[in-house]
Amino acid sequence: MNEFLPQRDVDLTSLNTLGFSVCAHRYVAIRSARELSSYFKAYPDEDCFVLGGGSNLVLTRDIDATVLHMQSRGVAVYEETDTHVVVGVQAGEIWHDFVMASVARGWFGLENLALIPGTVGACPVQNIGAYGVEIKDALHKVKAWDRLTQSWVWFDNAQCEFSYRDSVFKHAFLDEACTQSRYVISKVFFKLLKDKTQWQPKIGYGDVATRVADLAAGGEVTAVHVAQAIIEIRSTKLPDPKVLGNTGSFFKNPIVDAALAAQLKTTHPNAPMYPQPDGTVKIAAGWLIEQAGFKGLRDGAVGVYEKQALVLVHHGGGTGAELMALAQRISAAVFTQFGVRISPEPMVI
Ligand SMILES: Cc1cc2nc3c(=O)[nH]c(=O)nc-3n(C[C@H](O)[C@H](O)[C@H](O)COP(=O)(O)OP(=O)(O)OC[C@H]3O[C@@H](n4cnc5c(N)ncnc54)[C@H](O)[C@@H]3O)c2cc1C
């Protein structure tokens, strides 16, 4: 019997957080590393699309390639000293559940990344980040199947080539349409701090410090307090995808050269700008979109979230093509008004 007999015409509406109704012509659930390598050994030339939690994807059409849905589970400690722990996590684990389990065990390093949707296997792909922390700060190494060489490969932190919402995994494809990822991540290893005396909570962002102080109520601040504060703050700022379809921030914050930043500062002194170590300047995309007049706009079944202009939403009954048309309208307006190009964060199929 073929253990990988694909399911046909699987509805992906509940498997993408925008809630677009598209279908996978062929769908296979991958439940372990062994299944992953066996699949590619059995079908080395098959067109495949790797799906995690579907929270960073815009699906504009049915998927012809076989959708490999990563559902492998398991968390194991590989190394433990008095100060650190190295923990290996299967790609299909739910990211937020792993964060909460690790802070509950007294491990530090992931607390600021609580409540980000999706799977562990996808977290290195765009170097997920929030509240002053990126996954590159805690990632030890990655195990992936290389579809080009048909073998397991390892990436240490430097080899992942992390930068803002970017990594080597976001650029390695087998096809020109960029749907066939060369590397399929099977396991991610994190190096987390155990020794609380070495821990410096990162709470300087927005109102995190105030909320953490409330939660700690005069006692010792723990990673659980930080995670809890971030969960509460995020819940007030971002729409719950179960209620209103979205992918979190839709646009990346653009990084411009110093000359353009200086020019913008003279015309728009209030523009939020963040100088980078290499002399470039990061600008808040949400501010640009809000200034261009799109915050809260509704365009048929899609729109811009009323509380945060960086978030595009799907009200139901719409399509990925409609969302992308709105995204292009927004980018063009921002470019016309500010001379700054903004680009989408999610993968567009
Ligand atoms: C409400 C909301 C809030 C969000 N907040 C944040 C935030 O604060 N910070 C942030 O960085 N992101 C945020 N995101 C985006 C998203 O949650 C992350 O990018 C997440 O890591 C995507 O995981 P996923 O499993 O859903 O990936 P998917 O959407 O399924 O896939 C995304 C991409 O990764 C590839 N991929 C998935 N799994 C693997 C694998 N095992 N191996 C190789 N490639 C793989 C897919 O092919 C696709 O190209 C948010 C999204 C939502 C809906």
Tab-separated table of C-alpha atoms and ligand atoms in Angstrom:
chain	number	residue	atom	x	y	z
A	1	MET	CA	0.000	0.000	0.000
A	2	ASN	CA	1.238	3.507	-0.790
A	3	GLU	CA	1.629	5.236	2.600
A	4	PHE	CA	1.604	8.639	0.878
A	5	LEU	CA	-1.588	8.294	-1.121
A	6	PRO	CA	-2.590	11.970	-1.398
A	7	GLN	CA	-6.024	13.232	-0.467
A	8	ARG	CA	-7.663	14.896	-3.462
A	9	ASP	CA	-9.170	18.400	-3.638
A	10	VAL	CA	-8.724	19.336	0.012
A	11	ASP	CA	-10.340	22.644	1.022
A	12	LEU	CA	-7.674	24.937	2.548
A	13	THR	CA	-10.080	27.588	3.919
A	14	SER	CA	-9.390	26.664	7.543
A	15	LEU	CA	-5.674	26.074	6.852
A	16	ASN	CA	-4.825	29.706	5.975
A	17	THR	CA	-5.417	32.506	8.488
A	18	LEU	CA	-6.780	34.849	5.794
A	19	GLY	CA	-9.529	32.269	5.276
A	20	PHE	CA	-9.458	32.290	1.468
A	21	SER	CA	-11.336	29.396	-0.109
A	22	VAL	CA	-8.835	27.619	-2.283
A	23	CYS	CA	-8.196	23.972	-2.706
A	24	ALA	CA	-5.154	21.686	-2.784
A	25	HIS	CA	-5.489	19.280	-5.685
A	26	ARG	CA	-3.226	16.870	-3.781
A	27	TYR	CA	-2.589	16.959	-0.023
A	28	VAL	CA	-0.313	14.843	2.153
A	29	ALA	CA	0.137	15.210	5.938
A	30	ILE	CA	3.772	14.733	7.022
A	31	ARG	CA	3.941	13.463	10.605
A	32	SER	CA	7.657	12.722	11.126
A	33	ALA	CA	11.157	13.313	9.761
A	34	ARG	CA	11.161	9.738	8.471
A	35	GLU	CA	7.948	10.372	6.531
A	36	LEU	CA	9.460	13.536	5.069
A	37	SER	CA	12.607	11.847	3.707
A	38	SER	CA	10.637	8.761	2.580
A	39	TYR	CA	8.223	10.993	0.689
A	40	PHE	CA	10.966	12.783	-1.225
A	41	LYS	CA	12.815	9.526	-1.902
A	42	ALA	CA	9.604	8.079	-3.330
A	43	TYR	CA	8.712	11.227	-5.313
A	44	PRO	CA	11.963	13.138	-5.985
A	45	ASP	CA	10.556	15.139	-8.898
A	46	GLU	CA	7.085	15.887	-7.530
A	47	ASP	CA	6.051	19.580	-7.368
A	48	CYS	CA	5.422	20.250	-3.670
A	49	PHE	CA	4.340	23.199	-1.599
A	50	VAL	CA	5.214	23.133	2.127
A	51	LEU	CA	2.417	24.298	4.433
A	52	GLY	CA	2.737	25.050	8.145
A	53	GLY	CA	-0.015	26.977	9.932
A	54	GLY	CA	-0.884	29.075	6.851
A	55	SER	CA	-0.435	32.328	8.809
A	56	ASN	CA	2.041	33.963	6.451
A	57	LEU	CA	0.466	33.092	3.131
A	58	VAL	CA	-1.817	34.734	0.578
A	59	LEU	CA	-3.456	32.019	-1.496
A	60	THR	CA	-4.748	33.543	-4.728
A	61	ARG	CA	-5.580	30.289	-6.518
A	62	ASP	CA	-5.938	26.543	-6.124
A	63	ILE	CA	-2.620	24.776	-5.597
A	64	ASP	CA	-1.566	22.338	-8.322
A	65	ALA	CA	1.537	21.153	-6.480
A	66	THR	CA	1.131	18.556	-3.749
A	67	VAL	CA	0.630	20.375	-0.462
A	68	LEU	CA	2.850	18.814	2.219
A	69	HIS	CA	1.282	19.789	5.524
A	70	MET	CA	3.894	19.694	8.283
A	71	GLN	CA	2.376	17.970	11.321
A	72	SER	CA	5.385	16.326	12.976
A	73	ARG	CA	5.320	16.655	16.756
A	74	GLY	CA	7.876	16.365	19.546
A	75	VAL	CA	10.126	18.418	21.802
A	76	ALA	CA	13.367	16.962	23.222
A	77	VAL	CA	16.218	18.311	25.342
A	78	TYR	CA	19.571	17.603	23.656
A	79	GLU	CA	21.989	19.366	26.012
A	80	GLU	CA	21.604	20.786	29.481
A	81	THR	CA	24.082	22.666	31.660
A	82	ASP	CA	23.583	24.826	34.773
A	83	THR	CA	23.108	27.865	32.555
A	84	HIS	CA	21.629	26.700	29.223
A	85	VAL	CA	19.468	24.136	27.543
A	86	VAL	CA	19.500	23.082	23.880
A	87	VAL	CA	16.076	21.883	22.836
A	88	GLY	CA	15.104	20.334	19.486
A	89	VAL	CA	11.550	20.849	18.257
A	90	GLN	CA	9.750	19.135	15.379
A	91	ALA	CA	8.564	21.397	12.545
A	92	GLY	CA	4.848	20.741	13.035
A	93	GLU	CA	4.753	21.871	16.687
A	94	ILE	CA	2.620	24.960	17.280
A	95	TRP	CA	4.964	27.885	17.900
A	96	HIS	CA	2.954	29.573	20.671
A	97	ASP	CA	2.471	26.291	22.572
A	98	PHE	CA	6.224	25.686	22.512
A	99	VAL	CA	6.917	29.243	23.752
A	100	MET	CA	4.500	28.837	26.658
A	101	ALA	CA	5.870	25.387	27.561
A	102	SER	CA	9.434	26.729	27.557
A	103	VAL	CA	8.697	29.759	29.769
A	104	ALA	CA	6.758	27.488	32.151
A	105	ARG	CA	9.899	25.309	32.469
A	106	GLY	CA	11.950	28.362	33.435
A	107	TRP	CA	13.743	28.753	30.089
A	108	PHE	CA	14.352	32.304	28.920
A	109	GLY	CA	14.650	33.752	25.422
A	110	LEU	CA	11.348	33.204	23.607
A	111	GLU	CA	8.934	35.067	25.905
A	112	ASN	CA	8.687	38.147	23.646
A	113	LEU	CA	7.589	35.946	20.741
A	114	ALA	CA	4.449	34.612	22.466
A	115	LEU	CA	1.195	34.471	20.494
A	116	ILE	CA	2.785	34.561	17.029
A	117	PRO	CA	0.670	32.080	15.042
A	118	GLY	CA	2.131	29.251	12.987
A	119	THR	CA	4.505	26.342	13.345
A	120	VAL	CA	8.024	25.915	14.668
A	121	GLY	CA	9.244	24.791	11.217
A	122	ALA	CA	8.273	28.117	9.652
A	123	CYS	CA	9.796	30.355	12.349
A	124	PRO	CA	13.288	30.491	10.763
A	125	VAL	CA	11.871	31.134	7.271
A	126	GLN	CA	11.177	34.803	7.919
A	127	ASN	CA	13.188	35.104	11.154
A	128	ILE	CA	10.020	35.855	13.111
A	129	GLY	CA	10.279	38.832	15.379
A	130	ALA	CA	8.263	40.916	17.817
A	131	TYR	CA	8.793	43.301	20.721
A	132	GLY	CA	12.534	43.698	20.186
A	133	VAL	CA	13.401	39.990	19.781
A	134	GLU	CA	13.957	37.879	16.669
A	135	ILE	CA	14.222	34.111	16.464
A	136	LYS	CA	17.849	34.491	15.364
A	137	ASP	CA	18.614	35.528	18.965
A	138	ALA	CA	17.746	32.044	20.281
A	139	LEU	CA	18.106	29.733	17.293
A	140	HIS	CA	20.946	27.197	17.565
A	141	LYS	CA	20.612	25.147	14.367
A	142	VAL	CA	18.153	23.830	11.798
A	143	LYS	CA	17.771	20.376	10.261
A	144	ALA	CA	16.226	20.369	6.791
A	145	TRP	CA	15.724	18.073	3.823
A	146	ASP	CA	17.557	19.444	0.760
A	147	ARG	CA	15.402	18.586	-2.247
A	148	LEU	CA	18.238	19.413	-4.650
A	149	THR	CA	20.802	16.977	-3.214
A	150	GLN	CA	18.151	14.603	-1.758
A	151	SER	CA	19.828	14.565	1.636
A	152	TRP	CA	19.573	15.936	5.174
A	153	VAL	CA	21.445	19.210	5.731
A	154	TRP	CA	22.209	21.257	8.833
A	155	PHE	CA	22.351	25.031	9.164
A	156	ASP	CA	23.976	26.716	12.123
A	157	ASN	CA	22.782	30.193	13.087
A	158	ALA	CA	25.201	32.028	10.723
A	159	GLN	CA	24.354	29.728	7.800
A	160	CYS	CA	20.676	30.704	8.128
A	161	GLU	CA	21.744	34.213	6.960
A	162	PHE	CA	19.145	35.902	9.126
A	163	SER	CA	18.190	39.524	8.662
A	164	TYR	CA	14.982	41.528	9.169
A	165	ARG	CA	12.078	39.145	8.269
A	166	ASP	CA	14.478	37.218	6.066
A	167	SER	CA	16.698	34.133	5.898
A	168	VAL	CA	18.377	31.812	3.413
A	169	PHE	CA	15.167	29.722	3.393
A	170	LYS	CA	13.174	32.599	1.873
A	171	HIS	CA	15.379	32.649	-1.218
A	172	ALA	CA	16.140	29.010	-2.012
A	173	PHE	CA	13.655	27.644	-4.528
A	174	LEU	CA	13.734	24.953	-7.195
A	175	ASP	CA	11.439	26.847	-9.576
A	176	GLU	CA	11.181	30.361	-11.013
A	177	ALA	CA	7.691	30.871	-9.553
A	178	CYS	CA	9.238	30.488	-6.054
A	179	THR	CA	6.758	27.940	-4.749
A	180	GLN	CA	9.100	24.932	-4.594
A	181	SER	CA	11.201	25.473	-1.462
A	182	ARG	CA	14.594	23.820	-1.804
A	183	TYR	CA	14.857	23.215	1.953
A	184	VAL	CA	12.080	21.633	3.972
A	185	ILE	CA	12.709	22.297	7.638
A	186	SER	CA	12.192	19.235	9.794
A	187	LYS	CA	13.528	20.277	13.189
A	188	VAL	CA	14.650	23.517	14.835
A	189	PHE	CA	17.070	23.642	17.767
A	190	PHE	CA	17.002	26.530	20.236
A	191	LYS	CA	19.605	27.488	22.839
A	192	LEU	CA	17.743	28.927	25.797
A	193	LEU	CA	18.971	30.434	29.043
A	194	LYS	CA	18.268	28.622	32.327
A	195	ASP	CA	20.233	30.812	34.705
A	196	LYS	CA	17.919	33.620	35.744
A	197	THR	CA	20.809	35.748	37.054
A	198	GLN	CA	22.001	36.128	33.442
A	199	TRP	CA	18.550	37.054	32.105
A	200	GLN	CA	17.794	40.627	31.038
A	201	PRO	CA	14.074	40.960	30.255
A	202	LYS	CA	13.489	42.959	27.056
A	203	ILE	CA	10.574	45.107	28.079
A	204	GLY	CA	11.511	48.509	26.656
A	205	TYR	CA	9.005	48.320	23.820
A	206	GLY	CA	5.702	50.261	24.048
A	207	ASP	CA	3.793	49.596	27.260
A	208	VAL	CA	5.322	46.159	27.968
A	209	ALA	CA	7.254	47.351	31.049
A	210	THR	CA	4.125	48.813	32.683
A	211	ARG	CA	2.075	45.681	32.084
A	212	VAL	CA	4.887	43.410	33.313
A	213	ALA	CA	5.188	45.473	36.497
A	214	ASP	CA	1.418	45.116	37.077
A	215	LEU	CA	1.562	41.360	36.570
A	216	ALA	CA	4.612	40.895	38.811
A	217	ALA	CA	2.849	43.001	41.504
A	218	GLY	CA	6.093	44.003	43.214
A	219	GLY	CA	7.536	40.472	43.123
A	220	GLU	CA	10.273	39.025	40.956
A	221	VAL	CA	9.710	39.425	37.194
A	222	THR	CA	9.706	36.098	35.314
A	223	ALA	CA	9.554	35.097	31.633
A	224	VAL	CA	5.939	34.045	32.276
A	225	HIS	CA	5.077	37.645	33.232
A	226	VAL	CA	6.702	38.965	30.041
A	227	ALA	CA	4.904	36.406	27.845
A	228	GLN	CA	1.586	37.149	29.575
A	229	ALA	CA	2.028	40.929	29.091
A	230	ILE	CA	2.806	40.449	25.422
A	231	ILE	CA	-0.187	38.150	24.919
A	232	GLU	CA	-2.475	40.781	26.460
A	233	ILE	CA	-1.009	43.667	24.444
A	234	ARG	CA	-1.041	41.741	21.149
A	235	SER	CA	-4.642	40.666	21.739
A	236	THR	CA	-5.743	44.291	21.914
A	237	LYS	CA	-3.794	45.354	18.816
A	238	LEU	CA	-4.125	42.534	16.295
A	239	PRO	CA	-7.299	40.902	15.007
A	240	ASP	CA	-7.828	37.257	15.952
A	241	PRO	CA	-7.649	35.343	12.634
A	242	LYS	CA	-10.498	33.096	13.824
A	243	VAL	CA	-12.703	36.201	13.851
A	244	LEU	CA	-11.207	38.334	11.050
A	245	GLY	CA	-8.864	36.860	8.432
A	246	ASN	CA	-5.353	38.343	8.407
A	247	THR	CA	-1.623	37.540	8.315
A	248	GLY	CA	-0.513	39.989	11.004
A	249	SER	CA	1.648	42.757	9.548
A	250	PHE	CA	1.134	42.647	5.796
A	251	PHE	CA	3.982	44.960	4.795
A	252	LYS	CA	7.588	44.925	5.961
A	253	ASN	CA	8.928	48.161	7.404
A	254	PRO	CA	10.925	49.654	4.511
A	255	ILE	CA	14.635	50.340	4.951
A	256	VAL	CA	15.817	53.412	3.027
A	257	ASP	CA	19.157	55.168	2.558
A	258	ALA	CA	20.114	58.058	4.806
A	259	ALA	CA	19.548	60.693	2.067
A	260	LEU	CA	15.916	59.694	1.478
A	261	ALA	CA	15.326	59.468	5.241
A	262	ALA	CA	16.710	62.996	5.735
A	263	GLN	CA	14.542	64.332	2.930
A	264	LEU	CA	11.447	62.698	4.478
A	265	LYS	CA	12.297	64.072	7.908
A	266	THR	CA	12.192	67.634	6.531
A	267	THR	CA	8.763	67.167	4.902
A	268	HIS	CA	7.336	64.864	7.629
A	269	PRO	CA	9.102	65.571	10.954
A	270	ASN	CA	6.797	63.139	12.816
A	271	ALA	CA	7.600	60.096	10.662
A	272	PRO	CA	8.741	57.250	12.969
A	273	MET	CA	12.274	56.343	11.863
A	274	TYR	CA	14.746	53.866	13.300
A	275	PRO	CA	18.433	54.354	12.287
A	276	GLN	CA	20.189	51.029	11.551
A	277	PRO	CA	23.820	50.187	12.401
A	278	ASP	CA	24.820	50.317	8.688
A	279	GLY	CA	23.582	53.905	8.253
A	280	THR	CA	20.272	53.006	6.586
A	281	VAL	CA	16.986	53.960	8.238
A	282	LYS	CA	13.918	51.793	8.911
A	283	ILE	CA	10.560	53.569	8.578
A	284	ALA	CA	7.288	52.410	10.135
A	285	ALA	CA	5.210	51.082	7.207
A	286	GLY	CA	2.011	51.382	9.264
A	287	TRP	CA	2.563	55.125	9.638
A	288	LEU	CA	3.134	55.568	5.869
A	289	ILE	CA	-0.072	53.635	5.072
A	290	GLU	CA	-2.071	55.558	7.650
A	291	GLN	CA	-0.801	58.892	6.272
A	292	ALA	CA	-1.786	57.746	2.778
A	293	GLY	CA	-5.358	57.475	4.094
A	294	PHE	CA	-5.907	53.704	4.059
A	295	LYS	CA	-6.399	52.904	7.755
A	296	GLY	CA	-9.817	51.315	8.269
A	297	LEU	CA	-10.620	51.364	4.532
A	298	ARG	CA	-12.932	48.618	3.295
A	299	ASP	CA	-12.817	47.574	-0.345
A	300	GLY	CA	-15.497	44.914	-0.875
A	301	ALA	CA	-14.530	41.773	1.000
A	302	VAL	CA	-11.038	42.978	1.924
A	303	GLY	CA	-9.671	45.995	3.746
A	304	VAL	CA	-7.219	47.595	6.152
A	305	TYR	CA	-7.674	46.913	9.876
A	306	GLU	CA	-9.262	49.844	11.676
A	307	LYS	CA	-6.827	49.738	14.627
A	308	GLN	CA	-3.575	49.082	12.707
A	309	ALA	CA	-2.898	50.165	9.134
A	310	LEU	CA	-0.186	47.540	8.695
A	311	VAL	CA	-2.730	44.719	8.826
A	312	LEU	CA	-4.795	43.808	5.763
A	313	VAL	CA	-7.967	41.871	6.518
A	314	HIS	CA	-10.443	39.584	4.806
A	315	HIS	CA	-14.056	40.104	5.883
A	316	GLY	CA	-15.243	36.894	4.203
A	317	GLY	CA	-16.281	35.825	0.726
A	318	GLY	CA	-13.289	37.500	-0.963
A	319	THR	CA	-10.238	36.255	-2.832
A	320	GLY	CA	-6.489	36.484	-2.534
A	321	ALA	CA	-6.450	38.354	-5.853
A	322	GLU	CA	-8.687	41.068	-4.338
A	323	LEU	CA	-6.369	41.367	-1.352
A	324	MET	CA	-3.305	41.632	-3.595
A	325	ALA	CA	-5.026	44.310	-5.726
A	326	LEU	CA	-5.612	46.340	-2.558
A	327	ALA	CA	-2.001	45.751	-1.478
A	328	GLN	CA	-0.769	47.072	-4.825
A	329	ARG	CA	-3.018	50.127	-4.541
A	330	ILE	CA	-1.571	50.870	-1.107
A	331	SER	CA	2.056	50.381	-2.248
A	332	ALA	CA	1.520	52.672	-5.242
A	333	ALA	CA	-0.077	55.400	-3.093
A	334	VAL	CA	2.736	55.229	-0.525
A	335	PHE	CA	5.347	55.439	-3.286
A	336	THR	CA	3.614	58.425	-4.922
A	337	GLN	CA	3.291	60.284	-1.629
A	338	PHE	CA	6.647	59.438	0.017
A	339	GLY	CA	8.922	57.950	-2.680
A	340	VAL	CA	9.271	54.834	-0.472
A	341	ARG	CA	8.624	51.310	-1.727
A	342	ILE	CA	6.888	48.915	0.668
A	343	SER	CA	6.743	45.189	0.031
A	344	PRO	CA	4.566	42.372	1.368
A	345	GLU	CA	5.786	40.157	4.200
A	346	PRO	CA	3.717	37.005	3.454
A	347	MET	CA	4.400	34.514	0.708
A	348	VAL	CA	1.984	35.001	-2.213
A	349	ILE	CA	0.820	31.953	-4.170
B	1	LIG	C1	-2.377	37.589	13.795
B	1	LIG	C2	-0.972	37.344	13.269
B	1	LIG	C3	0.111	37.917	13.918
B	1	LIG	C4	1.410	37.708	13.430
B	1	LIG	N1	2.448	38.298	14.101
B	1	LIG	C5	3.719	38.108	13.663
B	1	LIG	C6	4.813	38.714	14.368
B	1	LIG	O1	4.648	39.394	15.380
B	1	LIG	N2	6.047	38.511	13.881
B	1	LIG	C7	6.296	37.731	12.775
B	1	LIG	O2	7.459	37.581	12.408
B	1	LIG	N3	5.277	37.146	12.108
B	1	LIG	C8	3.997	37.302	12.518
B	1	LIG	N4	2.962	36.724	11.841
B	1	LIG	C9	3.240	35.926	10.620
B	1	LIG	C10	3.323	34.399	10.859
B	1	LIG	O3	2.652	34.028	12.012
B	1	LIG	C11	4.762	33.894	10.927
B	1	LIG	O4	5.485	34.240	9.776
B	1	LIG	C12	4.832	32.365	11.105
B	1	LIG	O5	6.163	31.955	11.353
B	1	LIG	C13	4.295	31.587	9.887
B	1	LIG	O6	4.209	30.232	10.270
B	1	LIG	P1	3.266	29.210	9.502
B	1	LIG	O7	3.559	27.858	10.071
B	1	LIG	O8	1.867	29.664	9.592
B	1	LIG	O9	3.839	29.316	8.026
B	1	LIG	P2	3.007	29.214	6.659
B	1	LIG	O10	2.170	30.434	6.518
B	1	LIG	O11	2.333	27.904	6.537
B	1	LIG	O12	4.205	29.284	5.602
B	1	LIG	C14	4.935	30.478	5.431
B	1	LIG	C15	6.111	30.185	4.491
B	1	LIG	O13	7.023	29.293	5.119
B	1	LIG	C16	7.154	28.086	4.359
B	1	LIG	N5	7.245	26.972	5.316
B	1	LIG	C17	6.345	26.639	6.276
B	1	LIG	N6	6.800	25.580	6.986
B	1	LIG	C18	7.997	25.239	6.448
B	1	LIG	C19	8.961	24.219	6.706
B	1	LIG	N7	8.787	23.312	7.697
B	1	LIG	N8	10.068	24.158	5.930
B	1	LIG	C20	10.272	25.055	4.935
B	1	LIG	N9	9.410	26.038	4.628
B	1	LIG	C21	8.281	26.136	5.379
B	1	LIG	C22	5.923	28.009	3.491
B	1	LIG	O14	6.170	27.241	2.308
B	1	LIG	C23	5.692	29.481	3.194
B	1	LIG	O15	6.563	29.906	2.184
B	1	LIG	C24	1.636	36.908	12.284
B	1	LIG	C25	0.539	36.320	11.639
B	1	LIG	C26	-0.765	36.539	12.118
B	1	LIG	C27	-1.921	35.879	11.430
